Tab-separated table of C-alpha atoms in Angstrom:
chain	number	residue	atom	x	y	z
W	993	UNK	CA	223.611	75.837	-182.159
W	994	UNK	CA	227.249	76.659	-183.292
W	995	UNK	CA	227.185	80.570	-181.357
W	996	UNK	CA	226.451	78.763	-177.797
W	997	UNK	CA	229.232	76.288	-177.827
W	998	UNK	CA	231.763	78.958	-179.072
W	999	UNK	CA	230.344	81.055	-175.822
W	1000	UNK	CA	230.332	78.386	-173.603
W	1001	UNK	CA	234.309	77.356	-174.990
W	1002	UNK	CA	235.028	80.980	-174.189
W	1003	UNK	CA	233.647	80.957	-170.997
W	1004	UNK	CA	234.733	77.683	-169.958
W	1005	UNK	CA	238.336	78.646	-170.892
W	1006	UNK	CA	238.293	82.193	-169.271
W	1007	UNK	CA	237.304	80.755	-166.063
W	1008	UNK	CA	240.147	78.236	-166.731
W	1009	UNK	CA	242.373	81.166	-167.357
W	1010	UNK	CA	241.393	83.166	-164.436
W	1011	UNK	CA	241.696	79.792	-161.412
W	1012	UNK	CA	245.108	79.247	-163.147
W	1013	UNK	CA	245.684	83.314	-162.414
W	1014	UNK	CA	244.687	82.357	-158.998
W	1015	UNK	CA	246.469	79.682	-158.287
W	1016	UNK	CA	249.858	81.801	-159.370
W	1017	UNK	CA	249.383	84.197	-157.201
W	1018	UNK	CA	250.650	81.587	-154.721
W	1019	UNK	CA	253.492	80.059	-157.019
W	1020	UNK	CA	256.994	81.061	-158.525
W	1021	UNK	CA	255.849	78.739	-162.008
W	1022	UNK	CA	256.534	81.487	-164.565
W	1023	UNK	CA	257.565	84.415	-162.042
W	1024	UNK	CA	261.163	83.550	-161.291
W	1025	UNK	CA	262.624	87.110	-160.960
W	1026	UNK	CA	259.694	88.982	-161.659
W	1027	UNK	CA	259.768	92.530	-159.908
W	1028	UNK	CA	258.061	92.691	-156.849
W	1029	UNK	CA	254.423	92.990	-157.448
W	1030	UNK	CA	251.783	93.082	-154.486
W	1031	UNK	CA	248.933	91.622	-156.558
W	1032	UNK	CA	250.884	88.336	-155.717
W	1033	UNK	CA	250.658	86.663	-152.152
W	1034	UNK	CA	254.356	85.653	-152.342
W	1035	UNK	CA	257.530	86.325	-154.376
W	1036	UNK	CA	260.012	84.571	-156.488
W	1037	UNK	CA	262.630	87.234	-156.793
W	1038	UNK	CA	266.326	87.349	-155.233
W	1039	UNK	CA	265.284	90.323	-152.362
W	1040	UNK	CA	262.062	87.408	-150.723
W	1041	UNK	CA	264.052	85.304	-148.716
W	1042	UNK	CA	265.610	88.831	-146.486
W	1043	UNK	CA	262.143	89.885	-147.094
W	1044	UNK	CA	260.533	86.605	-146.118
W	1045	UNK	CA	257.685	86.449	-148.372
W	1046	UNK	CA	259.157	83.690	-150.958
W	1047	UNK	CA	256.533	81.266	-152.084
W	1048	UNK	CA	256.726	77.539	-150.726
W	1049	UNK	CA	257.947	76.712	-154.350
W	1050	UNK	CA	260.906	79.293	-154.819
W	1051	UNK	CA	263.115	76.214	-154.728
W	1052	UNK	CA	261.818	76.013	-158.502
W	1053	UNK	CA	264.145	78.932	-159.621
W	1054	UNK	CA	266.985	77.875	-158.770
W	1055	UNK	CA	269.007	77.755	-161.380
W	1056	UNK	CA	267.441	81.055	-163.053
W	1057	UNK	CA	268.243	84.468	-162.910
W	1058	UNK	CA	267.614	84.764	-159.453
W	1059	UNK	CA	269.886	85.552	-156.135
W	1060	UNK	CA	273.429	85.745	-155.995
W	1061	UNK	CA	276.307	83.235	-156.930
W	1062	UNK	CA	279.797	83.390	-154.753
W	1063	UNK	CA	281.300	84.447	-157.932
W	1064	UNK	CA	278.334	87.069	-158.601
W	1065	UNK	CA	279.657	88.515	-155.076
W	1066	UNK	CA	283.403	88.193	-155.626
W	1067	UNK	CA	283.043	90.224	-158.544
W	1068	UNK	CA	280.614	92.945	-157.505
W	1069	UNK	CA	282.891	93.210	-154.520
W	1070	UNK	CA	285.850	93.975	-156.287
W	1071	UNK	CA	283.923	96.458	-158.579
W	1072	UNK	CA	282.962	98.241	-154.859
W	1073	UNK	CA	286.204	98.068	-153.944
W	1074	UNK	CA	288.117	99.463	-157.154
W	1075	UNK	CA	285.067	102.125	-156.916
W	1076	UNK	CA	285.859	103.617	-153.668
W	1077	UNK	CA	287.937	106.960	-154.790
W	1078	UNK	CA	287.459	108.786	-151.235
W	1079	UNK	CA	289.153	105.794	-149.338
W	1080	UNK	CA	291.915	107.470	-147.632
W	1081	UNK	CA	295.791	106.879	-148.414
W	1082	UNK	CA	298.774	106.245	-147.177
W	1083	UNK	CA	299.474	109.433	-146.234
W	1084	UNK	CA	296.135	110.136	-144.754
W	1085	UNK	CA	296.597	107.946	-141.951
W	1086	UNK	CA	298.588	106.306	-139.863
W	1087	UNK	CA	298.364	103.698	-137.522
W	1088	UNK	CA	299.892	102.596	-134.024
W	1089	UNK	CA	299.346	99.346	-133.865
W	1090	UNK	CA	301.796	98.683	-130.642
W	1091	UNK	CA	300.543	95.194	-129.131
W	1092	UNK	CA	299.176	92.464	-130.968
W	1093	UNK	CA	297.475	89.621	-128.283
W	1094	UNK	CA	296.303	86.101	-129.172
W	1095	UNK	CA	292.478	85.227	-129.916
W	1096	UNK	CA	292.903	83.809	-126.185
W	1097	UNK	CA	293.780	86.904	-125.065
W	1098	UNK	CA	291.392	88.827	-126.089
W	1099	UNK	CA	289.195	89.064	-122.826
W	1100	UNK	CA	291.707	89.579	-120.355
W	1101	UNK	CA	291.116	93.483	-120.552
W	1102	UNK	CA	294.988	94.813	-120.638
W	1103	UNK	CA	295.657	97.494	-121.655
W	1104	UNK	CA	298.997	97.437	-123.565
W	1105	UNK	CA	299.078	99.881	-125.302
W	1106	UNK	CA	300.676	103.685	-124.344
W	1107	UNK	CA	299.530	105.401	-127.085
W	1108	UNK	CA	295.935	105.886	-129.071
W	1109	UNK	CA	295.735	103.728	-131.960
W	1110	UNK	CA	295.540	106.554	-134.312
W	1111	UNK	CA	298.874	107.951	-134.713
W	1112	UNK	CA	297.737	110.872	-137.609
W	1113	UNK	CA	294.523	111.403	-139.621
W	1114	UNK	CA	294.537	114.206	-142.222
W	1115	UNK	CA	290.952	115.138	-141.049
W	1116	UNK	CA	291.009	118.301	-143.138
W	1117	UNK	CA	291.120	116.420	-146.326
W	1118	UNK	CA	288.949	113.676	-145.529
W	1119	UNK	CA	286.357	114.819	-143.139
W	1120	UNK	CA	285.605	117.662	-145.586
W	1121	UNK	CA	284.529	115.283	-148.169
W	1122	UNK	CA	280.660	115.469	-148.024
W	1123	UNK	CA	280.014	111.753	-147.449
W	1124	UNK	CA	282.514	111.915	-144.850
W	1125	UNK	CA	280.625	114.958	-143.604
W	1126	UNK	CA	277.315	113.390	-143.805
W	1127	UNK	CA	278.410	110.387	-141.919
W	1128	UNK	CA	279.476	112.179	-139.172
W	1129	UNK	CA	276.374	114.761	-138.320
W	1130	UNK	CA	274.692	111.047	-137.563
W	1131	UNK	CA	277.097	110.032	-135.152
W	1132	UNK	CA	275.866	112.418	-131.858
W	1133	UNK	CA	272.008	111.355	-132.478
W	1134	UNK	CA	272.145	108.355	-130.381
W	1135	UNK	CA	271.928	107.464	-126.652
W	1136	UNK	CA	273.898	104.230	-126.933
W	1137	UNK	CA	272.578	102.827	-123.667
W	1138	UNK	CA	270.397	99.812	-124.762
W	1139	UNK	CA	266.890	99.971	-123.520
W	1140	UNK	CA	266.252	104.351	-123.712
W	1141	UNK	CA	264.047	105.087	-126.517
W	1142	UNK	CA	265.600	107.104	-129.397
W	1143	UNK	CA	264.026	110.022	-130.187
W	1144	UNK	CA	265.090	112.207	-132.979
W	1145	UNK	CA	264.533	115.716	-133.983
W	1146	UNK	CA	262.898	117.028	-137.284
W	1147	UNK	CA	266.864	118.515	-138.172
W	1148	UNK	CA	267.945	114.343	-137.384
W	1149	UNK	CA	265.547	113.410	-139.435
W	1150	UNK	CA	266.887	115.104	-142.320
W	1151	UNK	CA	270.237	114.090	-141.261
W	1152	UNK	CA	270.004	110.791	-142.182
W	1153	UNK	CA	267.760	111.342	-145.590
W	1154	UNK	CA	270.764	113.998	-146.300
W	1155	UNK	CA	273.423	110.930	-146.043
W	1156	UNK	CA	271.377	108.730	-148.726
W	1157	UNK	CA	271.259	111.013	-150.726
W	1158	UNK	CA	274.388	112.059	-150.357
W	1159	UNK	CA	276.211	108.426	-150.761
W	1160	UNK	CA	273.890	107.865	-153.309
W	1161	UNK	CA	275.777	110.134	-156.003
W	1162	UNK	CA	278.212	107.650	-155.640
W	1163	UNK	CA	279.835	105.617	-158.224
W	1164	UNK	CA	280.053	102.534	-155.410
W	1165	UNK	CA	276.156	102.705	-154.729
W	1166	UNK	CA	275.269	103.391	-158.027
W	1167	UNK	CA	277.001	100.562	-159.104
W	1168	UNK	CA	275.394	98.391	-156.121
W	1169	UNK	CA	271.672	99.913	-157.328
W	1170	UNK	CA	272.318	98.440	-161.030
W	1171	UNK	CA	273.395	95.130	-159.757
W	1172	UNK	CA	270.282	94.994	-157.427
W	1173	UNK	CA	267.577	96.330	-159.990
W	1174	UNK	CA	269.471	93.636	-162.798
W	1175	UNK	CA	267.857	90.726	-160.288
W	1176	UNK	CA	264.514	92.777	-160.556
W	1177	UNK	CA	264.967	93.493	-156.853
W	1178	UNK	CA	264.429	97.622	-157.351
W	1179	UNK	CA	262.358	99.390	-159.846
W	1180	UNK	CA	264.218	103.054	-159.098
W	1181	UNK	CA	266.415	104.608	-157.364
W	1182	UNK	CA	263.684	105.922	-155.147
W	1183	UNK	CA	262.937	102.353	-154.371
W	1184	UNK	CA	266.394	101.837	-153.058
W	1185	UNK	CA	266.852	104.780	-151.292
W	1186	UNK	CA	263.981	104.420	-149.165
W	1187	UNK	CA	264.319	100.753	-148.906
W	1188	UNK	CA	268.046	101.717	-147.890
W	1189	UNK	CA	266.813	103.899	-145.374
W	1190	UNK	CA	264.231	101.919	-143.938
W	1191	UNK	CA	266.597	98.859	-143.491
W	1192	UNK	CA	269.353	100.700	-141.932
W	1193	UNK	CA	267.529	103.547	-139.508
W	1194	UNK	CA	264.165	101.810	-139.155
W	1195	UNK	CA	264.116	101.771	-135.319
W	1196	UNK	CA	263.352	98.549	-133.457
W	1197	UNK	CA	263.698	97.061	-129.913
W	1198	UNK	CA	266.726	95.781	-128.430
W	1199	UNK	CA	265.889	96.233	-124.650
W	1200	UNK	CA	262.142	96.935	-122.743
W	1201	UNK	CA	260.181	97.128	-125.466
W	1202	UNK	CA	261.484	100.361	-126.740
W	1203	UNK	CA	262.739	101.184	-130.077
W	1204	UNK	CA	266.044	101.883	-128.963
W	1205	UNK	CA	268.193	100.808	-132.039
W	1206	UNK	CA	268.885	100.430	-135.998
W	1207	UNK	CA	271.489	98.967	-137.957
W	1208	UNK	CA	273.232	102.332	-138.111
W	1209	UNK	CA	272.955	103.278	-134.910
W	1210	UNK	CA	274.477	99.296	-133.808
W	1211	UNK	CA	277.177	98.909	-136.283
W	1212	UNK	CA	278.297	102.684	-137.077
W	1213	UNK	CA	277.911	104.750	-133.811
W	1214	UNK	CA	277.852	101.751	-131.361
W	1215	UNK	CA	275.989	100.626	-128.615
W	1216	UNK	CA	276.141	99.328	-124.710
W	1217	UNK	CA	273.875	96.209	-123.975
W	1218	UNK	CA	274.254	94.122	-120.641
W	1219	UNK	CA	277.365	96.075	-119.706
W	1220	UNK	CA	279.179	95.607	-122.845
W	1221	UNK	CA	280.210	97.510	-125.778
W	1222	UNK	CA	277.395	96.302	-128.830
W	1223	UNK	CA	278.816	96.671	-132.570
W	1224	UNK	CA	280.722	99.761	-133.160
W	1225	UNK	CA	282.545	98.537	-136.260
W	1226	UNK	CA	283.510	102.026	-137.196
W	1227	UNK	CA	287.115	103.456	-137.702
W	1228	UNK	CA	285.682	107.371	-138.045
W	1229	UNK	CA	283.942	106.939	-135.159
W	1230	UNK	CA	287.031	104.904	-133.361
W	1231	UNK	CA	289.026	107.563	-134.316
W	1232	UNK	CA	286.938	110.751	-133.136
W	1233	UNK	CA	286.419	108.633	-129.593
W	1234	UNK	CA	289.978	108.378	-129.593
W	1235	UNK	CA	290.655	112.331	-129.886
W	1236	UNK	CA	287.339	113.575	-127.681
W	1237	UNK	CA	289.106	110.873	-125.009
W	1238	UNK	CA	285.903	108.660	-124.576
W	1239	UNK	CA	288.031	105.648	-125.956
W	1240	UNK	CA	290.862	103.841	-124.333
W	1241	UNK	CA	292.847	101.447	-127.516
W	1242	UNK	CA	294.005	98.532	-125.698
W	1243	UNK	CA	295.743	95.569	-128.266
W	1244	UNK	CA	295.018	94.385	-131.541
W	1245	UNK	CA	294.466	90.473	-132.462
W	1246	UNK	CA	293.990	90.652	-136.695
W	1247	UNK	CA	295.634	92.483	-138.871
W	1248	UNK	CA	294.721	92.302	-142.377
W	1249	UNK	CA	297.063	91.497	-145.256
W	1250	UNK	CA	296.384	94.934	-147.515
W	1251	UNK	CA	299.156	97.162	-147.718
W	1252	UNK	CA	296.598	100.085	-148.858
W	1253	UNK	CA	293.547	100.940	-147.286
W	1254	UNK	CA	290.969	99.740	-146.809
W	1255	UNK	CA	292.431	97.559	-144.279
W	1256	UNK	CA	290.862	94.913	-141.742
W	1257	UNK	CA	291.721	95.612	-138.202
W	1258	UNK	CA	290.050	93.482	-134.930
W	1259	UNK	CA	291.126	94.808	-131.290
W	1260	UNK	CA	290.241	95.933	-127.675
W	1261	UNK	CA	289.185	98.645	-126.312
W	1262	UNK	CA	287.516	100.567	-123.563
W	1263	UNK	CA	284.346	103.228	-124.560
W	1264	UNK	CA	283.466	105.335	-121.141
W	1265	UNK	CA	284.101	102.153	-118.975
W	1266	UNK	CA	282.443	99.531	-121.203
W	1267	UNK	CA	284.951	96.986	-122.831
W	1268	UNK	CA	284.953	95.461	-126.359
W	1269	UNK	CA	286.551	92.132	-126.822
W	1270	UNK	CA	286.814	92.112	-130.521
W	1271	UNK	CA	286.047	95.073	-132.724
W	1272	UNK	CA	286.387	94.759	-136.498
W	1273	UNK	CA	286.104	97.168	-138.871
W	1274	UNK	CA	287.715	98.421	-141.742
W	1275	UNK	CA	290.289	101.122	-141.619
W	1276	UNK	CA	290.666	104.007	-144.070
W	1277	UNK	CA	287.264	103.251	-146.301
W	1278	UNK	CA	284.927	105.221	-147.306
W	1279	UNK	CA	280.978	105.633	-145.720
W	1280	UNK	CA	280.016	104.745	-148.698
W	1281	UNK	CA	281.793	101.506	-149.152
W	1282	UNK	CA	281.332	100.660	-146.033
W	1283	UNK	CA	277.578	101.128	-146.789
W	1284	UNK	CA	277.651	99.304	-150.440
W	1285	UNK	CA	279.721	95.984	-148.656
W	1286	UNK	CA	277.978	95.465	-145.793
W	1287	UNK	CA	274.367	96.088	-147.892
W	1288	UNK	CA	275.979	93.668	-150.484
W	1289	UNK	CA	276.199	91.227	-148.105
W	1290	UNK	CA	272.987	91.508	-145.939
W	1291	UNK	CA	271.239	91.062	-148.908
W	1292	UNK	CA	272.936	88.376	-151.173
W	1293	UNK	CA	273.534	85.986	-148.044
W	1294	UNK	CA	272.125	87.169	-144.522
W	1295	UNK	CA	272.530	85.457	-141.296
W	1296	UNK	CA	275.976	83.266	-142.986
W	1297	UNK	CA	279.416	84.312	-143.639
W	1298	UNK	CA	279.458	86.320	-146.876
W	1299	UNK	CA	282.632	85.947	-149.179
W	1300	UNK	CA	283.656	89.343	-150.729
W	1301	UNK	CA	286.960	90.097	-153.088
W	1302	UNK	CA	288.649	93.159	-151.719
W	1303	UNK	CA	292.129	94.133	-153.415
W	1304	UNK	CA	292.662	90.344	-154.831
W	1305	UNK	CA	292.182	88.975	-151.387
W	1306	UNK	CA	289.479	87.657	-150.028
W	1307	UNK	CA	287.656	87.931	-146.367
W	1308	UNK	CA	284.335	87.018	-145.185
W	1309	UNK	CA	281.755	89.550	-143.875
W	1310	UNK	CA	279.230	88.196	-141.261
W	1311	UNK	CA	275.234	89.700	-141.583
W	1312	UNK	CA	272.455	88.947	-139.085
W	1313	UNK	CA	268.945	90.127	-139.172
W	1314	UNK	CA	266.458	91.726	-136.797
W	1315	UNK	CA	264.029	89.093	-136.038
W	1316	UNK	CA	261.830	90.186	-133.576
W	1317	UNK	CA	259.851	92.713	-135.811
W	1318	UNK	CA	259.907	93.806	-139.748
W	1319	UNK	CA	258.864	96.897	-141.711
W	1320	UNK	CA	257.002	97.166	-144.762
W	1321	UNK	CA	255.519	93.882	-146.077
W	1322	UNK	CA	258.038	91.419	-143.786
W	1323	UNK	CA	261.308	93.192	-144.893
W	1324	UNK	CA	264.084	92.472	-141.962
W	1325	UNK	CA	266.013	95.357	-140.634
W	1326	UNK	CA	269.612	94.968	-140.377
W	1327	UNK	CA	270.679	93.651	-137.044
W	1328	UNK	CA	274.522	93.558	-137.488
W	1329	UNK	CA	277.540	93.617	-140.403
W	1330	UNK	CA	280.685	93.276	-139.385
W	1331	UNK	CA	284.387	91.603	-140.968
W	1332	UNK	CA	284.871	87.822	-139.601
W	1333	UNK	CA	288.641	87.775	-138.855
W	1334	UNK	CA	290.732	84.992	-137.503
């Protein structure tokens, strides 16, 4: 009689085992910051609430190694910061900052200013450098008109696996990757890069139900929507507007309190007959930091004002994510990064 009852206990517990393995699959009890793993229906690491797929109990890991503190950001931001070697310098560019107008002012399209905003950039030096290259090639891919379908070529294509991988030898992304795959967020750095790729260039719709932007295309290379200038929160493409005479530099209404670059600048300006009431971007940085800050960000708080440490002083960045459609298993797409100024 003794061999049944052991069977049955076995059984009885297995079966125990295996609705208790079932019932986890919908529960962060004993995952918090697990790598992602599919065999689950939701996750309990720091990348599911971007991604969307946190189960209804993540609230039960708080406390664990899980997401990002303020101080988690402060510091990695810093690190970026101190990391980025092909910023430019002093001597690499200077500015003409001529008319400064009050946040009042900003929409009264005036142009003050006689001369472009970019009084010298030693484009021989820092263009040549191959993120700076990279960057670039990406930059004449896109129709900025909201609403026209993009369509790239197999050569584009490349273009823009070329940049990863080129800002990916990086000490600044490399150093983002480890802090990322620490939270269990990324397995490799194939992970990232394609995740990185996917987040940033995945196309979606902005206008008529055409995939007619990305987070690149919005924030880097800029874009027009309802007769208005969309994102453009670039100073390499600012400045190259600037020299092929596309853009008009009006007045500035933030200037930020680093003496080196980076810098924070907001201002006005005209692109082909479309006006932008505020612009902010960074001045003199890197693609790569650029990249790494604005990633930092979208990922440790999207959609809210993101304190970073730049230089010992601190600014906020603002994220938002693309809503209206997701890639992979409910990943958002970045919608917009930009500096929050005064």
């Amino acid at each position: 009689m003794m061999l049944p009852l052991v069977i049955l206990f076995v059984l009885l517990n297995s079966a125990a085992s295996g609705i208790l393995k079932e019932r986890n699959k919908d529960s962060c009890v004993g995952r918090c910051g697990d790598h992602v793993n599919h065999n689950y229906n939701c996750q309990c690491n720091s990348a599911c609430v971007r991604h969307g797929d946190c189960c209804t109990d993540y609230n039960l890991c708080n406390g664990s190694e899980v997401g990002f503190t303020d101080e988690e950001i402060l510091v990695v931001s810093e690190q970026i910061y101190s990391l980025d070697t092909n910023k430019a310098t002093k001597n690499e560019i200077r500015l003409n900052l001529q008319h400064s107008v009050s946040k009042s002012q900003t929409g009264t399209k005036i142009d003050y200013a006689q001369q472009r905003l970019f009084a010298y950039v030693n484009e021989e030096v820092l263009f040549s450098r191959p993120t700076f290259a990279k960057f670039i090639a990406l930059l004449n891919n896109y129709n900025r008109m909201t609403g026209i379908a993009e369509k790239f070529t197999v050569e584009q294509l490349a273009e823009q696996d070329m940049f990863i991988t080129e800002i990916m030898k990086s000490s600044i992304m490399n150093k983002l990757y480890q802090v990322f795959r620490s939270k269990k967020m990324y397995n490799s750095i194939a992970e990232f890069e394609e995740d990185l790729k996917k987040m940033w260039f995945g196309l979606y719709s902005r206008a008529n139900n055409l995939l007619d932007s990305s987070g690149f295309e919005h924030i880097f290379s800029g874009e027009v929507k309802r007769g208005k200038v969309s994102g453009f929160h670039s100073w390499i493409r600012f400045y190259l507007a600037e020299q092929n005479g596309e853009l008009n530099y009006y007045s500035y209404n933030y200037d930020g309190p680093w003496t080196s670059y980076p810098d924070v600048l907001a201002m006005q300006f005209n692109w082909n007959g479309y006006f932008k009431q505020v612009g902010s971007e960074f001045i003199g940085s890197s693609p790569e930091f650029d990249f790494a800050i604005y990633t930092l960000c979208f990922i440790a708080r999207p959609n809210s004002p993101c304190t970073v440490k730049l230089g010992r002083n601190t600014m906020k960045i603002q994220t938002y994510t693309w809503t209206k459609s997701t890639y992979g298993n409910g990943k958002k797409y970045v919608a917009s990064a930009f500096p929050l100024t005064p």
